[in-house]
Tab-separated table of C-alpha atoms in Angstrom:
chain	number	residue	atom	x	y	z
L	1	MET	CA	9.251	-34.591	14.989
L	2	SER	CA	9.120	-31.441	12.880
L	3	ASP	CA	12.295	-30.214	11.249
L	4	VAL	CA	10.868	-26.693	10.799
L	5	ILE	CA	12.795	-24.065	12.753
L	6	VAL	CA	11.236	-20.645	13.433
L	7	ARG	CA	13.528	-17.824	14.443
L	8	PRO	CA	13.786	-14.028	14.342
L	9	TYR	CA	15.364	-12.331	11.348
L	10	ALA	CA	19.080	-11.742	11.965
L	11	ASP	CA	21.745	-9.574	10.414
L	12	GLY	CA	23.005	-11.384	7.367
L	13	ASP	CA	19.577	-12.777	6.384
L	14	ALA	CA	18.618	-9.918	4.044
L	15	ALA	CA	19.727	-11.436	0.743
L	16	ARG	CA	18.218	-14.852	1.527
L	17	TRP	CA	14.978	-13.241	2.742
L	18	ASN	CA	14.503	-11.244	-0.460
L	19	GLU	CA	15.543	-14.181	-2.629
L	20	PHE	CA	12.743	-16.176	-1.043
L	21	VAL	CA	10.233	-13.314	-1.382
L	22	PHE	CA	10.881	-12.844	-5.097
L	23	ALA	CA	10.459	-16.594	-5.691
L	24	CYS	CA	7.421	-17.207	-3.447
L	25	PRO	CA	4.018	-16.965	-5.200
L	26	ASP	CA	2.354	-15.841	-1.939
L	27	ALA	CA	4.784	-12.975	-1.355
L	28	THR	CA	4.200	-9.339	-2.296
L	29	PHE	CA	6.261	-6.202	-2.630
L	30	PHE	CA	5.516	-5.484	1.033
L	31	HIS	CA	7.270	-8.643	2.150
L	32	ARG	CA	10.602	-7.258	0.965
L	33	ILE	CA	13.084	-6.884	3.803
L	34	GLU	CA	13.679	-3.183	3.065
L	35	TRP	CA	10.381	-2.351	4.773
L	36	ARG	CA	11.902	-3.426	8.084
L	37	ASP	CA	14.383	-0.560	8.139
L	38	LEU	CA	11.762	1.885	6.853
L	39	MET	CA	9.431	1.002	9.727
L	40	GLN	CA	12.222	1.409	12.255
L	41	GLN	CA	13.983	4.467	10.889
L	42	VAL	CA	11.117	6.552	9.461
L	43	PHE	CA	8.287	5.630	11.833
L	44	ARG	CA	10.314	4.456	14.865
L	45	HIS	CA	8.223	1.301	15.270
L	46	ARG	CA	9.582	-1.898	16.762
L	47	THR	CA	9.767	-4.709	14.209
L	48	HIS	CA	9.468	-8.472	14.738
L	49	TYR	CA	10.434	-10.210	11.507
L	50	LEU	CA	10.184	-14.006	11.701
L	51	LEU	CA	11.314	-16.702	9.286
L	52	ALA	CA	10.840	-20.460	9.103
L	53	GLU	CA	13.595	-22.731	7.858
L	54	ARG	CA	13.645	-26.368	6.843
L	55	GLY	CA	17.036	-27.941	6.347
L	56	GLY	CA	18.654	-24.518	6.457
L	57	ARG	CA	16.421	-23.204	3.650
L	58	ILE	CA	13.838	-20.432	4.193
L	59	VAL	CA	10.353	-21.812	3.509
L	60	ALA	CA	8.125	-19.055	4.970
L	61	VAL	CA	8.444	-15.492	6.269
L	62	LEU	CA	6.316	-13.199	8.411
L	63	PRO	CA	7.031	-9.462	8.707
L	64	LEU	CA	5.455	-7.994	11.857
L	65	VAL	CA	5.487	-4.445	13.190
L	66	GLU	CA	4.442	-3.386	16.662
L	67	VAL	CA	2.449	-0.150	16.738
L	68	LYS	CA	1.742	1.313	20.171
L	69	SER	CA	-0.401	4.425	20.487
L	70	ALA	CA	-2.424	6.025	23.268
L	71	LEU	CA	-4.961	7.142	20.655
L	72	PHE	CA	-5.201	4.113	18.366
L	73	GLY	CA	-4.219	1.174	20.527
L	74	HIS	CA	-1.476	-1.442	20.681
L	75	ALA	CA	-1.195	-3.863	17.773
L	76	LEU	CA	1.058	-6.316	15.997
L	77	THR	CA	0.434	-5.928	12.273
L	78	SER	CA	1.638	-7.452	9.043
L	79	LEU	CA	2.113	-4.843	7.711
L	80	PRO	CA	1.391	-1.193	8.606
L	81	PHE	CA	1.262	1.209	5.631
L	82	ALA	CA	0.874	-1.835	3.378
L	83	VAL	CA	-2.192	-3.163	1.610
L	84	TYR	CA	-0.869	-6.730	1.677
L	85	GLY	CA	1.019	-8.720	4.276
L	86	GLY	CA	0.658	-11.819	6.420
L	87	ILE	CA	2.658	-15.009	6.083
L	88	ALA	CA	4.315	-15.761	2.756
L	89	GLY	CA	4.957	-19.447	2.214
L	90	SER	CA	3.293	-22.583	0.859
L	91	ASP	CA	4.788	-24.985	3.416
L	92	ALA	CA	1.725	-25.688	5.609
L	93	GLU	CA	3.729	-26.845	8.606
L	94	ALA	CA	5.969	-23.771	8.444
L	95	VAL	CA	2.942	-21.478	8.163
L	96	MET	CA	1.388	-23.030	11.255
L	97	ALA	CA	4.675	-22.691	13.133
L	98	LEU	CA	4.942	-19.006	12.220
L	99	GLU	CA	1.353	-18.379	13.309
L	100	ALA	CA	2.038	-20.034	16.659
L	101	ALA	CA	5.192	-17.947	17.111
L	102	ALA	CA	3.301	-14.768	16.225
L	103	GLU	CA	0.574	-15.485	18.797
L	104	THR	CA	3.175	-16.149	21.468
L	105	LEU	CA	4.893	-12.894	20.572
L	106	ALA	CA	1.586	-10.974	20.599
L	107	GLU	CA	0.688	-12.262	24.049
L	108	SER	CA	4.146	-11.562	25.495
L	109	ALA	CA	4.102	-8.025	24.054
L	110	GLY	CA	0.652	-7.422	25.527
L	111	VAL	CA	-0.922	-6.215	22.277
L	112	GLN	CA	-4.663	-5.791	21.886
L	113	HIS	CA	-4.770	-7.585	18.561
L	114	LEU	CA	-2.742	-9.294	15.852
L	115	GLU	CA	-3.595	-8.367	12.248
L	116	TYR	CA	-2.768	-10.178	9.017
L	117	ARG	CA	-3.409	-8.235	5.792
L	118	ASN	CA	-3.845	-11.247	3.560
L	119	LEU	CA	-4.584	-11.178	-0.134
L	120	THR	CA	-6.575	-14.398	0.257
L	121	GLU	CA	-8.443	-16.005	3.121
L	122	ARG	CA	-6.524	-18.224	5.526
L	123	HIS	CA	-8.894	-18.518	8.506
L	124	ALA	CA	-12.593	-18.265	7.699
L	125	GLU	CA	-13.471	-18.497	11.399
L	126	TRP	CA	-11.408	-15.455	12.458
L	127	PRO	CA	-12.853	-11.929	12.742
L	128	ARG	CA	-12.134	-10.026	9.545
L	129	GLN	CA	-12.307	-6.520	8.137
L	130	ASP	CA	-14.581	-6.375	5.094
L	131	LEU	CA	-14.074	-2.692	4.316
L	132	TYR	CA	-11.327	-3.062	1.709
L	133	VAL	CA	-11.005	-4.489	-1.779
L	134	THR	CA	-8.167	-4.453	-4.257
L	135	PHE	CA	-8.163	-4.152	-8.036
L	136	ARG	CA	-5.749	-6.245	-10.111
L	137	LYS	CA	-5.856	-6.894	-13.831
L	138	GLU	CA	-3.627	-8.288	-16.558
L	139	ILE	CA	-2.494	-5.746	-19.138
L	140	GLN	CA	-1.332	-6.406	-22.674
L	141	ALA	CA	2.047	-5.674	-24.246
L	142	ASP	CA	0.333	-3.433	-26.822
L	143	ASP	CA	-0.802	0.116	-25.949
L	144	GLU	CA	-3.717	0.111	-28.386
L	145	ALA	CA	-5.032	-3.165	-26.964
L	146	ASN	CA	-4.923	-1.648	-23.474
L	147	MET	CA	-6.695	1.497	-24.685
L	148	GLN	CA	-9.482	-0.564	-26.216
L	149	ALA	CA	-9.830	-2.580	-23.006
L	150	ILE	CA	-10.806	0.589	-21.115
L	151	PRO	CA	-14.626	1.009	-21.046
L	152	ARG	CA	-15.912	3.593	-23.511
L	153	LYS	CA	-16.788	6.427	-21.107
L	154	GLN	CA	-13.499	6.150	-19.270
L	155	ARG	CA	-11.624	5.904	-22.550
L	156	ALA	CA	-13.189	9.215	-23.557
L	157	MET	CA	-11.758	10.813	-20.417
L	158	VAL	CA	-8.291	9.547	-21.282
L	159	ARG	CA	-8.614	10.980	-24.777
L	160	LYS	CA	-9.774	14.268	-23.262
L	161	GLY	CA	-6.536	14.475	-21.292
L	162	ILE	CA	-4.550	13.772	-24.441
L	163	LYS	CA	-6.436	16.490	-26.355
L	164	ASN	CA	-5.744	18.949	-23.537
L	165	GLY	CA	-2.060	18.617	-24.333
L	166	LEU	CA	-1.129	17.136	-20.963
L	167	LEU	CA	2.403	15.872	-20.488
L	168	SER	CA	3.892	13.200	-18.249
L	169	GLU	CA	7.415	12.573	-17.024
L	170	ILE	CA	9.274	10.510	-14.458
L	171	ASP	CA	10.530	12.759	-11.656
L	172	SER	CA	13.976	12.498	-10.134
L	173	SER	CA	12.801	13.727	-6.712
L	174	ALA	CA	9.692	13.667	-4.513
L	175	ASP	CA	9.259	17.456	-4.560
L	176	ARG	CA	6.414	17.857	-7.063
L	177	PHE	CA	4.735	14.682	-5.888
L	178	PHE	CA	4.733	15.718	-2.231
L	179	ALA	CA	3.290	19.159	-2.962
L	180	LEU	CA	0.350	17.576	-4.813
L	181	TYR	CA	-0.065	14.668	-2.392
L	182	SER	CA	-0.027	16.746	0.799
L	183	ASP	CA	-2.508	19.255	-0.621
L	184	ASN	CA	-4.772	16.423	-1.749
L	185	VAL	CA	-4.901	14.609	1.598
L	186	LEU	CA	-5.486	17.915	3.397
L	187	ARG	CA	-8.550	18.531	1.213
L	188	HIS	CA	-9.805	15.109	2.322
L	189	GLY	CA	-9.135	15.852	5.981
L	190	THR	CA	-6.437	13.258	6.627
L	191	PRO	CA	-2.829	13.687	7.831
L	192	ALA	CA	0.009	13.390	5.320
L	193	LEU	CA	2.891	10.990	5.623
L	194	PRO	CA	6.240	12.786	5.996
L	195	LYS	CA	8.125	13.848	2.897
L	196	LYS	CA	11.191	11.990	4.172
L	197	PHE	CA	9.222	8.730	3.846
L	198	PHE	CA	8.734	9.209	0.108
L	199	GLU	CA	12.338	10.279	-0.308
L	200	ALA	CA	13.380	7.108	1.516
L	201	LEU	CA	11.193	4.948	-0.740
L	202	LEU	CA	12.890	6.330	-3.842
L	203	LYS	CA	16.333	5.814	-2.340
L	204	VAL	CA	15.788	2.371	-0.803
L	205	PHE	CA	13.928	0.717	-3.681
L	206	GLY	CA	15.743	2.454	-6.531
L	207	HIS	CA	14.574	1.155	-9.917
L	208	ASP	CA	11.623	-0.592	-8.221
L	209	CYS	CA	10.014	2.713	-7.218
L	210	ASP	CA	9.334	5.822	-9.280
L	211	ILE	CA	7.146	8.908	-9.535
L	212	LEU	CA	5.176	9.910	-12.626
L	213	THR	CA	3.878	13.484	-12.716
L	214	VAL	CA	1.397	14.991	-15.171
L	215	SER	CA	1.636	18.657	-16.069
L	216	SER	CA	-0.452	21.019	-18.152
L	217	ALA	CA	0.752	22.176	-21.556
L	218	GLU	CA	2.027	25.281	-19.746
L	219	GLY	CA	4.077	23.193	-17.315
L	220	LYS	CA	1.880	23.373	-14.185
L	221	PRO	CA	1.992	20.114	-12.154
L	222	LEU	CA	-1.517	18.665	-11.971
L	223	SER	CA	-1.352	15.072	-10.803
L	224	SER	CA	1.317	12.681	-9.550
L	225	VAL	CA	1.649	9.034	-8.529
L	226	LEU	CA	4.363	7.029	-6.765
L	227	SER	CA	4.483	3.413	-7.910
L	228	PHE	CA	6.193	0.196	-6.867
L	229	TYR	CA	7.404	-2.605	-9.154
L	230	PHE	CA	7.525	-6.253	-8.124
L	231	ARG	CA	8.291	-9.103	-10.520
L	232	ASP	CA	5.962	-8.372	-13.474
L	233	GLU	CA	3.589	-6.102	-11.522
L	234	ILE	CA	3.202	-2.352	-11.186
L	235	LEU	CA	1.513	-1.005	-8.059
L	236	PRO	CA	0.517	2.690	-8.242
L	237	TYR	CA	0.420	3.338	-4.509
L	238	TYR	CA	0.456	6.970	-3.374
L	239	ALA	CA	-1.100	9.757	-5.424
L	240	GLY	CA	-2.080	13.401	-5.296
L	241	ASP	CA	-3.574	16.019	-7.548
L	242	ASP	CA	-4.327	19.708	-7.945
L	243	VAL	CA	-7.898	21.031	-7.814
L	244	ALA	CA	-7.616	21.742	-11.554
L	245	ALA	CA	-6.887	18.095	-12.359
L	246	ARG	CA	-10.511	16.976	-12.633
L	247	ASP	CA	-11.579	19.470	-15.311
L	248	LEU	CA	-8.517	18.698	-17.415
L	249	ALA	CA	-8.873	14.894	-16.992
L	250	ALA	CA	-5.360	14.837	-15.554
L	251	ASN	CA	-5.994	11.856	-13.266
L	252	ASP	CA	-7.368	9.791	-16.139
L	253	PHE	CA	-4.435	10.740	-18.335
L	254	LYS	CA	-2.020	9.975	-15.486
L	255	TYR	CA	-3.102	6.364	-15.111
L	256	TRP	CA	-3.104	5.841	-18.864
L	257	GLU	CA	0.433	7.172	-19.075
L	258	LEU	CA	1.386	4.962	-16.128
L	259	MET	CA	-0.065	1.958	-17.911
L	260	ARG	CA	2.001	2.775	-20.987
L	261	HIS	CA	5.054	3.204	-18.773
L	262	ALA	CA	4.353	-0.189	-17.170
L	263	VAL	CA	4.165	-1.843	-20.587
L	264	ALA	CA	7.512	-0.315	-21.503
L	265	ARG	CA	8.922	-1.882	-18.320
L	266	GLU	CA	7.450	-5.250	-19.368
L	267	CYS	CA	4.882	-5.356	-16.569
L	268	ARG	CA	1.929	-7.673	-17.100
L	269	ILE	CA	-0.165	-7.001	-13.995
L	270	PHE	CA	-1.578	-3.577	-13.148
L	271	ASP	CA	-2.406	-3.504	-9.450
L	272	TYR	CA	-4.681	-0.496	-8.940
L	273	GLY	CA	-4.463	-0.989	-5.182
L	274	ARG	CA	-6.752	-0.926	-2.204
L	275	SER	CA	-9.939	1.109	-1.902
L	276	LYS	CA	-12.772	1.270	0.586
L	277	VAL	CA	-15.984	-0.234	-0.788
L	278	GLY	CA	-18.366	2.346	-2.232
L	279	THR	CA	-15.961	5.296	-2.187
L	280	GLY	CA	-14.954	7.579	-5.068
L	281	PRO	CA	-11.651	5.741	-5.730
L	282	TYR	CA	-13.561	2.436	-5.696
L	283	HIS	CA	-15.901	3.609	-8.464
L	284	PHE	CA	-13.061	5.281	-10.396
L	285	LYS	CA	-11.191	1.977	-10.612
L	286	LYS	CA	-14.320	0.051	-11.615
L	287	ASN	CA	-14.814	2.578	-14.408
L	288	TRP	CA	-11.483	1.412	-15.828
L	289	GLY	CA	-12.853	-2.114	-16.170
L	290	PHE	CA	-11.201	-3.491	-13.027
L	291	GLU	CA	-13.267	-5.772	-10.807
L	292	PRO	CA	-12.958	-5.568	-7.005
L	293	ILE	CA	-11.285	-8.432	-5.152
L	294	SER	CA	-12.080	-8.710	-1.450
L	295	LEU	CA	-9.098	-8.497	0.863
L	296	SER	CA	-8.927	-10.890	3.797
L	297	TYR	CA	-7.751	-8.784	6.706
L	298	GLU	CA	-7.878	-11.311	9.540
L	299	TYR	CA	-7.530	-10.643	13.269
L	300	ARG	CA	-6.671	-12.411	16.485
L	301	LEU	CA	-8.212	-10.409	19.321
L	302	PHE	CA	-6.514	-10.492	22.705
L	303	LYS	CA	-7.518	-7.397	24.689
L	304	ARG	CA	-10.436	-6.103	22.692
L	305	ASP	CA	-13.898	-7.347	21.755
L	306	SER	CA	-14.117	-6.066	18.183
L	307	ILE	CA	-11.988	-5.164	15.171
L	308	PRO	CA	-10.493	-1.644	15.372
L	309	GLN	CA	-11.886	0.926	12.947
L	310	ASN	CA	-9.011	3.396	12.637
L	311	ASN	CA	-10.074	4.773	9.266
L	312	PRO	CA	-11.857	7.890	7.919
L	313	MET	CA	-15.118	5.941	7.454
L	314	ASN	CA	-15.524	5.753	11.246
L	315	PRO	CA	-18.176	8.341	12.259
L	316	LYS	CA	-16.262	9.249	15.421
L	317	TYR	CA	-13.562	10.893	13.279
L	318	ARG	CA	-15.931	13.236	11.394
L	319	ALA	CA	-15.267	16.222	13.642
L	320	PHE	CA	-11.503	15.673	13.430
L	321	ILE	CA	-11.650	15.439	9.609
L	322	ALA	CA	-13.666	18.647	9.381
L	323	LEU	CA	-11.168	20.434	11.621
L	324	TRP	CA	-8.140	19.076	9.771
L	325	LYS	CA	-9.418	20.370	6.434
L	326	ARG	CA	-9.245	23.915	7.800
L	327	LEU	CA	-5.596	23.772	8.852
L	328	PRO	CA	-2.963	25.738	6.897
L	329	ILE	CA	-0.969	23.247	4.850
L	330	GLY	CA	2.282	24.090	6.625
L	331	VAL	CA	0.719	23.276	10.004
L	332	ALA	CA	-0.897	20.098	8.657
L	333	ASN	CA	2.386	18.852	7.190
L	334	TRP	CA	4.141	19.545	10.505
L	335	LEU	CA	1.533	17.806	12.680
L	336	GLY	CA	0.527	15.066	10.245
L	337	PRO	CA	3.530	12.740	10.610
L	338	VAL	CA	3.095	12.689	14.398
L	339	LEU	CA	-0.428	11.293	14.030
L	340	VAL	CA	-0.162	9.165	10.913
L	341	ARG	CA	2.803	7.089	12.131
L	342	ASN	CA	0.406	5.276	14.476
L	343	LEU	CA	-2.398	4.758	11.955
L	344	GLY	CA	-0.615	2.583	9.389
């Protein structure tokens, strides 16, 4: 008889949950328990966090969020707004028990599908989304070694930014970041996340979240990135830039400065994050010498016949994207959070 016990997360489990996450090789920044409150308080989604215990010790965790939308469907996902998720734990019996509990929960909630955003494959036979890859690479403790590791053409762009007299600094608020981010996503025709979300990230994660902003020599903000820190990894996650950034090589300079900042914080892994295959960000990251790693987004389908395609690559959203690009930024920032909370 199994001695694995699966139960919902309860008040008082937070410290033990995070202690397990920081120690578990399969866990990621997005398995941290703080995301639970963010999902509930910022996006008003119902959460279903499950843990497996053996002998009173946590051996596996599964963060799940229920997203219910008339436009985009009803799903149970690990984890919305995250590039990684799924079950964290190396105890095979506990993993199986959590999967069984998740399927029972999905069926009782009446969701259309259950989604695991795994870093690595768990179920080769399940339907999977092949659209996304991630880019992760070890960095050195020496700035010059990291500069020389950048391919020649990209290295020239970094040096161009340096010659242009660009400056970088860590911001104490989300103000400059949000102005650049919201303008950037509007130009791409997608809704912006609410400013209060980024403010909450800075507050909730403290030292494990910061914003680096690049300005011109005259002090004009050009490019900004919000990053997460987990163990010895840095994860640049949300970014935005001004239309003038490209000509001044501000984006190239930004990621170089972020790499230097990561070294100063004793990070050893630079996680460039998720991109859609074949897109501009995909090629930009490859130009830095990072190789794509396929992400295993696996699905259990209950009330649908195919994997949902709620992303800008779906042709049915072309008209919406074209319309969104024409909105005044004030209107877009007011409407955006209403839509984006259900996209995740």
